[in-house]
Amino acid sequence: MTDLHLNDNETIVQTEKSTLNEQDIDRIIQMAWEDRTPFEAIEFQFDLKEKDVIKLMRKYLLPSSFRMWRKRMMSRKTKHTALRDASVNRFKCKQQK
């Protein structure tokens, strides 16, 4: 991923393969807050690695909200597919892209 950039007219994030619009950014933030959505699902859907999601969250959340999110994510095994219980074999819900 290249650096996160704000366009003067609208919110846009440039990745190596695509451009994220405001709706995409909202969806990534929503997925990042969800306990059962792994970072691998965000990478699959939006081509953002965990470190890029962290950058995005730091940029678009209030500092206190970012700290709360990081603290929450550090204690979640479900945010990484490799750390999940083997019985959880789903990757995404049927409604997800």
XYZ file of N, CA and C in Angstrom:
291
model
N 0.849 -1.183 0.000
C 0.000 0.000 0.000
C 0.886 1.234 0.000
N 0.483 2.217 -0.741
C 1.173 3.497 -0.704
C 0.652 4.277 0.496
N 1.215 5.442 0.724
C 0.766 6.253 1.855
C -0.694 6.644 1.702
N -1.343 6.891 2.828
C -2.726 7.347 2.817
C -2.738 8.833 2.480
N -3.605 9.209 1.566
C -3.690 10.603 1.142
C -5.124 11.096 1.221
N -5.277 12.338 1.576
C -6.580 12.995 1.534
C -6.610 13.916 0.327
N -7.619 13.757 -0.475
C -7.845 14.663 -1.589
C -8.612 15.861 -1.044
N -8.416 17.041 -1.602
C -9.106 18.235 -1.109
C -10.619 18.131 -1.260
N -11.081 17.486 -2.317
C -12.517 17.426 -2.598
C -13.229 16.315 -1.838
N -12.615 15.162 -1.746
C -13.274 14.048 -1.071
C -12.224 13.137 -0.467
N -12.661 12.248 0.391
C -11.757 11.340 1.048
C -11.395 10.204 0.102
N -10.116 10.044 -0.155
C -9.667 8.971 -1.034
C -8.384 8.395 -0.457
N -8.280 7.091 -0.483
C -7.066 6.414 -0.072
C -6.562 5.644 -1.278
N -5.308 5.806 -1.605
C -4.732 5.128 -2.763
C -3.983 3.884 -2.284
N -4.340 2.726 -2.810
C -3.577 1.513 -2.567
C -2.823 1.192 -3.842
N -2.017 0.143 -3.812
C -1.251 -0.218 -5.000
C -2.161 -0.616 -6.150
N -3.285 -1.273 -5.844
C -4.138 -1.817 -6.894
C -5.422 -1.040 -7.122
N -5.866 -0.272 -6.155
C -7.153 0.392 -6.316
C -7.221 1.666 -5.478
N -8.285 2.401 -5.689
C -8.555 3.605 -4.919
C -9.771 3.340 -4.046
N -9.672 3.701 -2.787
C -10.774 3.501 -1.855
C -11.545 4.804 -1.717
N -12.851 4.715 -1.870
C -13.675 5.907 -1.682
C -14.183 5.946 -0.244
N -15.009 6.920 0.051
C -15.503 7.108 1.414
C -16.308 5.906 1.909
N -17.108 5.301 1.038
C -17.889 4.116 1.422
C -16.974 2.949 1.758
N -15.920 2.757 0.972
C -14.969 1.680 1.240
C -14.288 1.888 2.588
N -13.894 3.117 2.859
C -13.232 3.426 4.127
C -14.174 3.163 5.293
N -15.436 3.568 5.169
C -16.431 3.292 6.214
C -16.572 1.795 6.440
N -16.600 1.020 5.354
C -16.754 -0.435 5.467
C -15.522 -1.059 6.118
N -14.344 -0.586 5.772
C -13.119 -1.111 6.382
C -13.116 -0.829 7.879
N -13.505 0.377 8.269
C -13.564 0.720 9.695
C -14.577 -0.168 10.403
N -15.717 -0.388 9.782
C -16.734 -1.262 10.369
C -16.193 -2.684 10.524
N -15.554 -3.204 9.490
C -15.003 -4.559 9.550
C -13.896 -4.656 10.596
N -13.090 -3.603 10.725
C -12.006 -3.611 11.702
C -12.548 -3.642 13.130
N -13.690 -3.009 13.376
C -14.301 -3.017 14.706
C -14.981 -4.347 15.018
N -15.387 -5.094 13.995
C -16.081 -6.363 14.226
C -15.106 -7.386 14.799
N -15.512 -8.051 15.863
C -14.642 -9.020 16.522
C -14.351 -10.238 15.652
N -15.315 -10.672 14.887
C -15.155 -11.920 14.145
C -14.703 -11.743 12.700
N -14.424 -10.542 12.291
C -13.912 -10.316 10.939
C -12.391 -10.279 11.005
N -11.717 -11.268 10.420
C -10.249 -11.287 10.485
C -9.632 -10.248 9.551
N -8.414 -9.862 9.868
C -7.694 -8.927 9.006
C -7.505 -9.516 7.612
N -7.434 -10.830 7.532
C -7.284 -11.488 6.234
C -8.488 -11.231 5.333
N -9.676 -11.114 5.922
C -10.880 -10.813 5.135
C -10.812 -9.390 4.576
N -10.295 -8.465 5.377
C -10.135 -7.085 4.907
C -9.092 -7.047 3.792
N -8.019 -7.801 3.967
C -6.988 -7.841 2.923
C -7.539 -8.451 1.636
N -8.312 -9.517 1.762
C -8.896 -10.173 0.593
C -9.826 -9.227 -0.164
N -10.639 -8.494 0.578
C -11.654 -7.650 -0.046
C -11.106 -6.304 -0.523
N -10.181 -5.716 0.246
C -9.731 -4.352 -0.060
C -8.230 -4.237 -0.340
N -7.501 -5.337 -0.285
C -6.064 -5.342 -0.544
C -5.308 -4.455 0.452
N -5.718 -4.495 1.721
C -5.032 -3.758 2.786
C -4.512 -4.750 3.815
N -3.233 -4.715 4.086
C -2.657 -5.572 5.117
C -2.998 -4.987 6.490
N -2.744 -5.773 7.531
C -3.071 -5.332 8.889
C -2.426 -3.984 9.212
N -1.159 -3.807 8.864
C -0.480 -2.535 9.175
C -1.145 -1.360 8.456
N -1.699 -1.616 7.258
C -2.385 -0.557 6.520
C -3.739 -0.233 7.146
N -4.407 -1.254 7.671
C -5.673 -1.032 8.379
C -5.400 -0.199 9.631
N -4.313 -0.495 10.318
C -3.946 0.273 11.512
C -3.691 1.735 11.145
N -2.975 1.973 10.043
C -2.741 3.353 9.583
C -4.058 4.060 9.277
N -4.936 3.353 8.584
C -6.233 3.931 8.218
C -7.040 4.264 9.470
N -7.064 3.339 10.430
C -7.814 3.570 11.667
C -7.217 4.748 12.440
N -5.906 4.824 12.491
C -5.258 5.934 13.198
C -5.630 7.269 12.557
N -5.723 7.272 11.239
C -6.017 8.508 10.517
C -7.469 8.950 10.676
N -8.419 8.007 10.686
C -9.836 8.366 10.628
C -10.566 8.280 11.966
N -9.943 7.733 12.994
C -10.593 7.682 14.306
C -10.035 8.782 15.207
N -10.813 9.156 16.191
C -10.304 10.037 17.237
C -9.184 9.302 17.971
N -8.207 10.010 18.521
C -7.116 9.326 19.227
C -7.605 8.380 20.327
N -8.596 8.787 21.088
C -9.109 7.918 22.156
C -9.809 6.690 21.580
N -10.520 6.856 20.477
C -11.186 5.723 19.826
C -10.161 4.768 19.238
N -9.087 5.309 18.678
C -8.035 4.459 18.127
C -7.387 3.631 19.230
N -7.073 4.259 20.361
C -6.467 3.522 21.477
C -7.398 2.425 21.974
N -8.687 2.733 22.063
C -9.665 1.737 22.497
C -9.716 0.571 21.504
N -9.714 0.879 20.222
C -9.745 -0.159 19.182
C -8.491 -1.032 19.242
N -7.315 -0.407 19.368
C -6.066 -1.174 19.422
C -6.035 -2.086 20.638
N -6.473 -1.575 21.766
C -6.497 -2.389 22.978
C -7.426 -3.581 22.785
N -8.562 -3.341 22.182
C -9.537 -4.404 21.932
C -8.988 -5.442 20.949
N -8.332 -4.986 19.892
C -7.824 -5.903 18.868
C -6.667 -6.745 19.383
N -5.875 -6.180 20.277
C -4.736 -6.926 20.822
C -5.195 -8.136 21.632
N -6.399 -8.074 22.165
C -6.883 -9.170 23.003
C -7.776 -10.151 22.246
N -7.922 -9.997 20.933
C -8.819 -10.836 20.134
C -8.043 -11.832 19.287
N -8.284 -13.112 19.515
C -7.696 -14.137 18.660
C -8.460 -14.248 17.352
N -9.701 -13.814 17.346
C -10.538 -13.968 16.152
C -10.160 -13.000 15.039
N -9.288 -12.028 15.295
C -8.907 -11.073 14.256
C -7.856 -11.644 13.303
N -7.321 -12.821 13.613
C -6.344 -13.472 12.737
C -6.801 -14.895 12.462
N -6.903 -15.242 11.203
C -7.377 -16.568 10.814
C -6.504 -17.659 11.424
N -5.198 -17.472 11.456
C -4.288 -18.493 11.966
C -4.483 -18.753 13.461
N -4.955 -17.770 14.207
C -5.140 -17.925 15.652
C -6.531 -18.413 16.028
N -7.426 -18.485 15.059
C -8.800 -18.892 15.338
C -8.885 -20.370 15.690
N -9.931 -20.702 16.391
C -10.240 -22.096 16.679
C -10.512 -22.811 15.357
N -10.063 -24.037 15.230
C -10.233 -24.794 13.980
C -11.699 -25.010 13.619
N -12.589 -24.936 14.596
C -14.015 -25.146 14.317
C -14.629 -23.968 13.557
N -13.963 -22.813 13.562
C -14.455 -21.652 12.821
C -13.861 -21.735 11.417
N -14.653 -22.262 10.488
C -14.123 -22.485 9.146
C -14.727 -21.552 8.104
N -15.498 -20.578 8.523
C -16.075 -19.643 7.554
C -15.140 -18.453 7.382
N -15.170 -17.892 6.197
C -14.312 -16.742 5.913
C -15.123 -15.462 5.875
N -16.332 -15.554 5.344
C -17.177 -14.366 5.259
C -18.634 -14.790 5.193
N -19.502 -13.872 5.502
C -20.923 -14.173 5.438
C -21.396 -14.122 3.987
N -22.564 -14.649 3.723
C -23.102 -14.710 2.368
C -23.360 -13.324 1.789
N -23.627 -12.341 2.646
C -23.933 -10.988 2.179
C -22.684 -10.171 1.894
N -21.541 -10.661 2.344
C -20.303 -9.923 2.153
C -19.777 -10.111 0.742
N -19.166 -9.106 0.198
C -18.619 -9.127 -1.161
C -17.495 -10.122 -1.276
